[in-house]
Amino acid sequence: QVQLVESGGGLVQPGGSHRLSCKASGDGSSINAMGWYRQAPGNQRDLAAVITSTGATYYANSVKGRFIISRDNTKNTVYLQMNSLKPEDTAVYYCNAEDTTGDYWGQGTQVTVSS
């Protein structure tokens, strides 16, 4: 079993930067990919960025060039550095982890981009 705890949500001004963190506890050594999804009000939950255990990354077109996902395997932690934030980035951001036995989710953290 893997437990995920996100932190770092908050209110950010347009054009600003912010960083989210997600720490995995439990059997973190079995984790393969880790990623961030986001869900705006009235919308489905969509992938923002993902990183594999070897460091390969994938970004949704909507965040490519602005967001950076990184991972510290020694701490079982994944980060999402968000730059040039826009009001449309406002959403609940969810951390996700996959291992050979399942798919795990954090509780979500709210990011609001507004002046």
Short mmCIF file of N, CA, C and O in Angstrom, two decimals:
data_model
loop_
_atom_site.label_atom_id
_atom_site.label_comp_id
_atom_site.label_asym_id
_atom_site.label_seq_id
_atom_site.Cartn_x
_atom_site.Cartn_y
_atom_site.Cartn_z
N GLN A 1 0.83 -1.19 0.00
CA GLN A 1 0.00 0.00 0.00
C GLN A 1 0.87 1.24 0.00
O GLN A 1 1.94 1.27 0.60
N VAL A 2 0.42 2.26 -0.69
CA VAL A 2 1.10 3.55 -0.78
C VAL A 2 0.13 4.64 -0.34
O VAL A 2 -1.03 4.64 -0.77
N GLN A 3 0.61 5.54 0.49
CA GLN A 3 -0.18 6.71 0.86
C GLN A 3 0.52 7.96 0.32
O GLN A 3 1.75 8.07 0.39
N LEU A 4 -0.27 8.87 -0.22
CA LEU A 4 0.26 10.09 -0.82
C LEU A 4 -0.30 11.30 -0.07
O LEU A 4 -1.50 11.40 0.16
N VAL A 5 0.59 12.23 0.26
CA VAL A 5 0.17 13.45 0.94
C VAL A 5 0.72 14.64 0.18
O VAL A 5 1.94 14.80 0.05
N GLU A 6 -0.18 15.46 -0.34
CA GLU A 6 0.22 16.66 -1.08
C GLU A 6 0.34 17.85 -0.14
O GLU A 6 -0.33 17.90 0.90
N SER A 7 1.15 18.81 -0.55
CA SER A 7 1.25 20.06 0.18
C SER A 7 1.63 21.16 -0.79
O SER A 7 2.15 20.88 -1.88
N GLY A 8 1.36 22.40 -0.40
CA GLY A 8 1.79 23.54 -1.19
C GLY A 8 0.71 24.29 -1.92
O GLY A 8 1.00 25.28 -2.60
N GLY A 9 -0.53 23.88 -1.80
CA GLY A 9 -1.59 24.62 -2.47
C GLY A 9 -1.76 26.01 -1.88
O GLY A 9 -1.26 26.31 -0.80
N GLY A 10 -2.44 26.87 -2.62
CA GLY A 10 -2.68 28.21 -2.13
C GLY A 10 -3.15 29.16 -3.20
O GLY A 10 -3.49 28.74 -4.31
N LEU A 11 -3.12 30.44 -2.87
CA LEU A 11 -3.53 31.51 -3.77
C LEU A 11 -2.28 32.14 -4.39
O LEU A 11 -1.35 32.51 -3.66
N VAL A 12 -2.29 32.25 -5.71
CA VAL A 12 -1.14 32.79 -6.44
C VAL A 12 -1.64 33.83 -7.44
O VAL A 12 -2.71 33.66 -8.03
N GLN A 13 -0.87 34.87 -7.61
CA GLN A 13 -1.25 35.89 -8.60
C GLN A 13 -0.91 35.42 -10.01
O GLN A 13 0.05 34.66 -10.21
N PRO A 14 -1.67 35.86 -10.99
CA PRO A 14 -1.34 35.53 -12.38
C PRO A 14 0.08 35.94 -12.72
O PRO A 14 0.53 37.02 -12.33
N GLY A 15 0.76 35.05 -13.42
CA GLY A 15 2.16 35.29 -13.76
C GLY A 15 3.13 34.81 -12.71
O GLY A 15 4.35 34.79 -12.95
N GLY A 16 2.63 34.43 -11.57
CA GLY A 16 3.48 33.99 -10.47
C GLY A 16 3.89 32.54 -10.58
O GLY A 16 3.52 31.82 -11.52
N SER A 17 4.66 32.11 -9.59
CA SER A 17 5.16 30.74 -9.52
C SER A 17 4.75 30.11 -8.20
O SER A 17 4.53 30.81 -7.21
N HIS A 18 4.70 28.80 -8.22
CA HIS A 18 4.31 28.05 -7.02
C HIS A 18 4.80 26.63 -7.16
O HIS A 18 4.93 26.13 -8.29
N ARG A 19 5.05 25.99 -6.02
CA ARG A 19 5.52 24.60 -6.08
C ARG A 19 4.67 23.71 -5.20
O ARG A 19 4.39 24.03 -4.04
N LEU A 20 4.27 22.59 -5.77
CA LEU A 20 3.56 21.56 -5.03
C LEU A 20 4.49 20.40 -4.72
O LEU A 20 5.41 20.11 -5.49
N SER A 21 4.24 19.75 -3.58
CA SER A 21 5.01 18.57 -3.19
C SER A 21 4.06 17.43 -2.88
O SER A 21 2.94 17.66 -2.43
N CYS A 22 4.53 16.24 -3.10
CA CYS A 22 3.74 15.05 -2.77
C CYS A 22 4.69 13.98 -2.26
O CYS A 22 5.58 13.54 -3.00
N LYS A 23 4.48 13.58 -1.02
CA LYS A 23 5.33 12.55 -0.43
C LYS A 23 4.59 11.24 -0.35
O LYS A 23 3.44 11.19 0.12
N ALA A 24 5.24 10.18 -0.78
CA ALA A 24 4.68 8.84 -0.70
C ALA A 24 5.23 8.13 0.52
O ALA A 24 6.43 8.16 0.78
N SER A 25 4.34 7.51 1.27
CA SER A 25 4.76 6.70 2.40
C SER A 25 4.25 5.28 2.19
O SER A 25 3.51 5.00 1.26
N GLY A 26 4.65 4.41 3.06
CA GLY A 26 4.30 3.01 2.86
C GLY A 26 5.37 2.36 1.99
O GLY A 26 6.55 2.65 2.14
N ASP A 27 4.95 1.53 1.05
CA ASP A 27 5.90 0.81 0.21
C ASP A 27 6.31 1.66 -0.98
O ASP A 27 5.98 1.37 -2.13
N GLY A 28 7.01 2.79 -0.69
CA GLY A 28 7.40 3.69 -1.75
C GLY A 28 8.40 3.13 -2.72
O GLY A 28 8.51 3.61 -3.85
N SER A 29 9.14 2.10 -2.32
CA SER A 29 10.17 1.54 -3.19
C SER A 29 9.58 0.85 -4.41
O SER A 29 10.28 0.60 -5.39
N SER A 30 8.31 0.53 -4.36
CA SER A 30 7.68 -0.18 -5.48
C SER A 30 7.08 0.75 -6.52
O SER A 30 6.56 0.30 -7.53
N ILE A 31 7.15 2.05 -6.28
CA ILE A 31 6.49 3.02 -7.16
C ILE A 31 7.22 3.14 -8.49
O ILE A 31 8.44 3.26 -8.52
N ASN A 32 6.48 3.14 -9.56
CA ASN A 32 7.01 3.40 -10.89
C ASN A 32 6.76 4.87 -11.24
O ASN A 32 7.48 5.74 -10.81
N ALA A 33 5.70 5.15 -11.95
CA ALA A 33 5.42 6.52 -12.35
C ALA A 33 4.73 7.30 -11.23
O ALA A 33 3.96 6.74 -10.45
N MET A 34 5.03 8.59 -11.18
CA MET A 34 4.32 9.52 -10.30
C MET A 34 3.90 10.71 -11.14
O MET A 34 4.62 11.11 -12.07
N GLY A 35 2.76 11.26 -10.80
CA GLY A 35 2.28 12.36 -11.63
C GLY A 35 1.35 13.29 -10.90
O GLY A 35 0.99 13.05 -9.73
N TRP A 36 1.00 14.33 -11.60
CA TRP A 36 0.05 15.32 -11.10
C TRP A 36 -1.11 15.44 -12.08
O TRP A 36 -0.90 15.59 -13.29
N TYR A 37 -2.29 15.36 -11.54
CA TYR A 37 -3.52 15.59 -12.29
C TYR A 37 -4.19 16.82 -11.70
O TYR A 37 -3.90 17.22 -10.57
N ARG A 38 -5.10 17.40 -12.47
CA ARG A 38 -5.83 18.53 -11.93
C ARG A 38 -7.28 18.51 -12.40
O ARG A 38 -7.59 17.99 -13.48
N GLN A 39 -8.13 19.09 -11.55
CA GLN A 39 -9.56 19.09 -11.84
C GLN A 39 -10.13 20.46 -11.49
O GLN A 39 -10.15 20.84 -10.32
N ALA A 40 -10.57 21.16 -12.51
CA ALA A 40 -11.23 22.44 -12.31
C ALA A 40 -12.72 22.20 -12.09
O ALA A 40 -13.25 21.17 -12.52
N PRO A 41 -13.42 23.14 -11.46
CA PRO A 41 -14.86 22.97 -11.22
C PRO A 41 -15.62 22.69 -12.51
O PRO A 41 -15.45 23.39 -13.50
N GLY A 42 -16.43 21.63 -12.49
CA GLY A 42 -17.23 21.27 -13.65
C GLY A 42 -16.49 20.51 -14.72
O GLY A 42 -17.09 20.15 -15.74
N ASN A 43 -15.21 20.27 -14.52
CA ASN A 43 -14.40 19.57 -15.52
C ASN A 43 -13.97 18.19 -15.01
O ASN A 43 -14.03 17.91 -13.82
N GLN A 44 -13.51 17.37 -15.92
CA GLN A 44 -12.96 16.08 -15.52
C GLN A 44 -11.53 16.26 -15.02
O GLN A 44 -10.92 17.30 -15.21
N ARG A 45 -11.04 15.23 -14.35
CA ARG A 45 -9.67 15.23 -13.86
C ARG A 45 -8.74 14.90 -15.02
O ARG A 45 -8.89 13.85 -15.67
N ASP A 46 -7.80 15.78 -15.30
CA ASP A 46 -6.89 15.61 -16.43
C ASP A 46 -5.44 15.53 -15.97
O ASP A 46 -5.06 16.17 -14.98
N LEU A 47 -4.65 14.81 -16.73
CA LEU A 47 -3.22 14.72 -16.45
C LEU A 47 -2.54 16.04 -16.75
O LEU A 47 -2.77 16.65 -17.81
N ALA A 48 -1.69 16.49 -15.82
CA ALA A 48 -0.87 17.67 -16.08
C ALA A 48 0.56 17.27 -16.42
O ALA A 48 1.14 17.75 -17.39
N ALA A 49 1.13 16.38 -15.62
CA ALA A 49 2.52 15.98 -15.85
C ALA A 49 2.77 14.64 -15.16
O ALA A 49 2.12 14.33 -14.15
N VAL A 50 3.70 13.87 -15.71
CA VAL A 50 4.05 12.59 -15.12
C VAL A 50 5.55 12.38 -15.27
O VAL A 50 6.17 12.88 -16.21
N ILE A 51 6.13 11.65 -14.31
CA ILE A 51 7.56 11.33 -14.35
C ILE A 51 7.73 9.87 -13.97
O ILE A 51 7.11 9.39 -13.01
N THR A 52 8.55 9.17 -14.72
CA THR A 52 8.78 7.76 -14.43
C THR A 52 9.90 7.60 -13.39
O THR A 52 10.56 8.57 -13.01
N SER A 53 10.13 6.38 -12.98
CA SER A 53 11.18 6.12 -11.99
C SER A 53 12.57 6.41 -12.54
O SER A 53 13.50 6.64 -11.77
N THR A 54 12.70 6.44 -13.86
CA THR A 54 13.99 6.74 -14.48
C THR A 54 14.13 8.20 -14.87
O THR A 54 15.16 8.60 -15.42
N GLY A 55 13.08 9.00 -14.60
CA GLY A 55 13.18 10.43 -14.87
C GLY A 55 12.57 10.91 -16.16
O GLY A 55 12.61 12.12 -16.46
N ALA A 56 12.02 10.02 -16.95
CA ALA A 56 11.36 10.46 -18.18
C ALA A 56 10.08 11.23 -17.82
O ALA A 56 9.37 10.86 -16.88
N THR A 57 9.83 12.29 -18.54
CA THR A 57 8.69 13.16 -18.22
C THR A 57 7.74 13.32 -19.41
O THR A 57 8.13 13.17 -20.56
N TYR A 58 6.51 13.63 -19.07
CA TYR A 58 5.48 13.94 -20.07
C TYR A 58 4.64 15.08 -19.51
O TYR A 58 4.31 15.09 -18.33
N TYR A 59 4.30 16.03 -20.40
CA TYR A 59 3.49 17.16 -19.98
C TYR A 59 2.29 17.31 -20.90
O TYR A 59 2.39 17.13 -22.12
N ALA A 60 1.16 17.72 -20.32
CA ALA A 60 0.02 18.10 -21.13
C ALA A 60 0.37 19.38 -21.90
O ALA A 60 1.16 20.20 -21.42
N ASN A 61 -0.19 19.55 -23.07
CA ASN A 61 0.11 20.73 -23.87
C ASN A 61 -0.19 22.02 -23.12
O ASN A 61 0.49 23.03 -23.31
N SER A 62 -1.21 21.98 -22.29
CA SER A 62 -1.64 23.19 -21.58
C SER A 62 -0.61 23.69 -20.56
O SER A 62 -0.66 24.86 -20.17
N VAL A 63 0.30 22.82 -20.14
CA VAL A 63 1.29 23.24 -19.13
C VAL A 63 2.73 23.16 -19.65
O VAL A 63 3.65 23.60 -18.96
N LYS A 64 2.91 22.61 -20.83
CA LYS A 64 4.25 22.42 -21.38
C LYS A 64 4.96 23.76 -21.51
O LYS A 64 4.40 24.74 -22.01
N GLY A 65 6.21 23.80 -21.04
CA GLY A 65 6.98 25.03 -21.08
C GLY A 65 6.80 25.92 -19.87
O GLY A 65 7.53 26.89 -19.69
N ARG A 66 5.78 25.62 -19.04
CA ARG A 66 5.53 26.42 -17.84
C ARG A 66 5.71 25.62 -16.55
O ARG A 66 6.14 26.15 -15.53
N PHE A 67 5.36 24.36 -16.59
CA PHE A 67 5.44 23.50 -15.41
C PHE A 67 6.63 22.55 -15.55
O PHE A 67 6.97 22.12 -16.65
N ILE A 68 7.21 22.22 -14.40
CA ILE A 68 8.32 21.26 -14.38
C ILE A 68 8.04 20.24 -13.29
O ILE A 68 7.86 20.61 -12.12
N ILE A 69 8.03 18.98 -13.66
CA ILE A 69 7.86 17.91 -12.68
C ILE A 69 9.22 17.31 -12.38
O ILE A 69 10.06 17.15 -13.28
N SER A 70 9.46 17.03 -11.11
CA SER A 70 10.72 16.43 -10.71
C SER A 70 10.44 15.45 -9.58
O SER A 70 9.37 15.45 -8.99
N ARG A 71 11.47 14.67 -9.29
CA ARG A 71 11.26 13.58 -8.34
C ARG A 71 12.54 13.33 -7.57
O ARG A 71 13.63 13.32 -8.14
N ASP A 72 12.39 13.12 -6.26
CA ASP A 72 13.51 12.71 -5.42
C ASP A 72 13.21 11.31 -4.92
O ASP A 72 12.41 11.13 -3.99
N ASN A 73 13.81 10.32 -5.54
CA ASN A 73 13.52 8.94 -5.18
C ASN A 73 14.00 8.59 -3.77
O ASN A 73 13.45 7.68 -3.13
N THR A 74 15.00 9.30 -3.27
CA THR A 74 15.49 9.02 -1.92
C THR A 74 14.47 9.45 -0.87
O THR A 74 14.47 8.95 0.26
N LYS A 75 13.61 10.41 -1.24
CA LYS A 75 12.59 10.90 -0.31
C LYS A 75 11.19 10.45 -0.73
O LYS A 75 10.20 10.84 -0.09
N ASN A 76 11.09 9.68 -1.82
CA ASN A 76 9.77 9.26 -2.34
C ASN A 76 8.85 10.46 -2.51
O ASN A 76 7.67 10.42 -2.14
N THR A 77 9.41 11.51 -3.05
CA THR A 77 8.66 12.77 -3.19
C THR A 77 8.70 13.24 -4.63
O THR A 77 9.76 13.18 -5.28
N VAL A 78 7.56 13.72 -5.10
CA VAL A 78 7.47 14.32 -6.42
C VAL A 78 7.06 15.78 -6.25
O VAL A 78 6.28 16.11 -5.36
N TYR A 79 7.60 16.62 -7.13
CA TYR A 79 7.34 18.05 -7.07
C TYR A 79 6.73 18.52 -8.39
O TYR A 79 6.99 17.94 -9.44
N LEU A 80 5.97 19.59 -8.30
CA LEU A 80 5.48 20.24 -9.50
C LEU A 80 5.77 21.74 -9.36
O LEU A 80 5.13 22.42 -8.55
N GLN A 81 6.75 22.21 -10.11
CA GLN A 81 7.08 23.63 -10.14
C GLN A 81 6.21 24.27 -11.22
O GLN A 81 6.29 23.90 -12.40
N MET A 82 5.38 25.22 -10.81
CA MET A 82 4.45 25.86 -11.73
C MET A 82 4.87 27.31 -11.92
O MET A 82 4.95 28.07 -10.95
N ASN A 83 5.15 27.69 -13.15
CA ASN A 83 5.58 29.03 -13.48
C ASN A 83 4.58 29.68 -14.44
O ASN A 83 3.79 28.99 -15.09
N SER A 84 4.66 31.00 -14.53
CA SER A 84 3.78 31.75 -15.44
C SER A 84 2.33 31.31 -15.29
O SER A 84 1.64 31.01 -16.27
N LEU A 85 1.89 31.26 -14.07
CA LEU A 85 0.55 30.73 -13.79
C LEU A 85 -0.54 31.62 -14.38
O LEU A 85 -0.41 32.86 -14.40
N LYS A 86 -1.59 30.96 -14.84
CA LYS A 86 -2.73 31.64 -15.45
C LYS A 86 -3.99 31.33 -14.64
O LYS A 86 -4.05 30.29 -13.97
N PRO A 87 -5.01 32.18 -14.73
CA PRO A 87 -6.26 31.87 -14.01
C PRO A 87 -6.83 30.50 -14.39
O PRO A 87 -7.42 29.83 -13.53
N GLU A 88 -6.62 30.07 -15.62
CA GLU A 88 -7.14 28.77 -16.03
C GLU A 88 -6.38 27.59 -15.44
O GLU A 88 -6.76 26.44 -15.63
N ASP A 89 -5.29 27.86 -14.71
CA ASP A 89 -4.59 26.81 -13.98
C ASP A 89 -5.27 26.53 -12.64
O ASP A 89 -4.89 25.60 -11.93
N THR A 90 -6.25 27.35 -12.29
CA THR A 90 -6.98 27.14 -11.03
C THR A 90 -7.65 25.78 -11.04
O THR A 90 -8.41 25.46 -11.97
N ALA A 91 -7.38 24.98 -10.02
CA ALA A 91 -7.91 23.62 -9.96
C ALA A 91 -7.50 22.98 -8.64
O ALA A 91 -6.64 23.51 -7.93
N VAL A 92 -8.08 21.83 -8.37
CA VAL A 92 -7.57 20.96 -7.33
C VAL A 92 -6.53 20.06 -8.00
O VAL A 92 -6.82 19.42 -9.03
N TYR A 93 -5.35 20.04 -7.43
CA TYR A 93 -4.26 19.25 -7.99
C TYR A 93 -4.11 17.97 -7.16
O TYR A 93 -4.00 18.02 -5.93
N TYR A 94 -4.09 16.85 -7.87
CA TYR A 94 -4.01 15.54 -7.23
C TYR A 94 -2.70 14.85 -7.62
O TYR A 94 -2.33 14.80 -8.78
N CYS A 95 -2.05 14.29 -6.63
CA CYS A 95 -0.86 13.49 -6.85
C CYS A 95 -1.31 12.05 -7.13
O CYS A 95 -2.27 11.55 -6.54
N ASN A 96 -0.59 11.40 -8.02
CA ASN A 96 -0.90 10.02 -8.39
C ASN A 96 0.39 9.21 -8.41
O ASN A 96 1.45 9.72 -8.80
N ALA A 97 0.29 7.97 -8.00
CA ALA A 97 1.43 7.06 -8.07
C ALA A 97 0.96 5.70 -8.53
O ALA A 97 -0.14 5.27 -8.18
N GLU A 98 1.81 5.05 -9.31
CA GLU A 98 1.49 3.71 -9.80
C GLU A 98 2.59 2.76 -9.38
O GLU A 98 3.77 3.09 -9.49
N ASP A 99 2.19 1.58 -8.93
CA ASP A 99 3.16 0.51 -8.75
C ASP A 99 2.58 -0.75 -9.38
O ASP A 99 1.57 -0.69 -10.08
N THR A 100 3.21 -1.87 -9.15
CA THR A 100 2.78 -3.10 -9.82
C THR A 100 1.45 -3.61 -9.30
O THR A 100 0.83 -4.47 -9.93
N THR A 101 0.99 -3.09 -8.16
CA THR A 101 -0.24 -3.60 -7.58
C THR A 101 -1.41 -2.64 -7.69
O THR A 101 -2.56 -3.06 -7.47
N GLY A 102 -1.15 -1.41 -8.00
CA GLY A 102 -2.28 -0.49 -8.02
C GLY A 102 -1.94 0.94 -8.40
O GLY A 102 -0.82 1.27 -8.77
N ASP A 103 -2.97 1.75 -8.24
CA ASP A 103 -2.97 3.14 -8.64
C ASP A 103 -3.43 3.93 -7.43
O ASP A 103 -4.50 3.65 -6.89
N TYR A 104 -2.65 4.90 -6.97
CA TYR A 104 -2.94 5.57 -5.71
C TYR A 104 -3.10 7.08 -5.93
O TYR A 104 -2.45 7.66 -6.82
N TRP A 105 -3.94 7.69 -5.08
CA TRP A 105 -4.22 9.11 -5.20
C TRP A 105 -4.06 9.82 -3.87
O TRP A 105 -4.35 9.26 -2.81
N GLY A 106 -3.60 11.06 -3.94
CA GLY A 106 -3.61 11.91 -2.76
C GLY A 106 -4.97 12.54 -2.58
O GLY A 106 -5.89 12.34 -3.38
N GLN A 107 -5.10 13.34 -1.54
CA GLN A 107 -6.39 13.92 -1.20
C GLN A 107 -6.68 15.18 -2.02
O GLN A 107 -7.83 15.64 -2.04
N GLY A 108 -5.69 15.72 -2.68
CA GLY A 108 -5.86 16.90 -3.50
C GLY A 108 -5.50 18.17 -2.75
O GLY A 108 -5.67 18.26 -1.52
N THR A 109 -5.00 19.15 -3.47
CA THR A 109 -4.66 20.44 -2.88
C THR A 109 -5.11 21.53 -3.86
O THR A 109 -4.88 21.44 -5.07
N GLN A 110 -5.75 22.55 -3.32
CA GLN A 110 -6.33 23.60 -4.16
C GLN A 110 -5.27 24.63 -4.54
O GLN A 110 -4.55 25.13 -3.68
N VAL A 111 -5.22 24.94 -5.82
CA VAL A 111 -4.40 26.04 -6.32
C VAL A 111 -5.34 27.03 -7.00
O VAL A 111 -6.07 26.66 -7.92
N THR A 112 -5.31 28.26 -6.54
CA THR A 112 -6.14 29.31 -7.11
C THR A 112 -5.26 30.41 -7.66
O THR A 112 -4.41 30.94 -6.93
N VAL A 113 -5.43 30.72 -8.94
CA VAL A 113 -4.64 31.77 -9.58
C VAL A 113 -5.58 32.95 -9.81
O VAL A 113 -6.48 32.90 -10.66
N SER A 114 -5.36 33.99 -9.06
CA SER A 114 -6.26 35.14 -9.12
C SER A 114 -5.57 36.37 -8.55
O SER A 114 -4.72 36.26 -7.66
N SER A 115 -5.93 37.52 -9.09
CA SER A 115 -5.40 38.78 -8.54
C SER A 115 -6.36 39.35 -7.50
O SER A 115 -6.08 40.40 -6.92
#
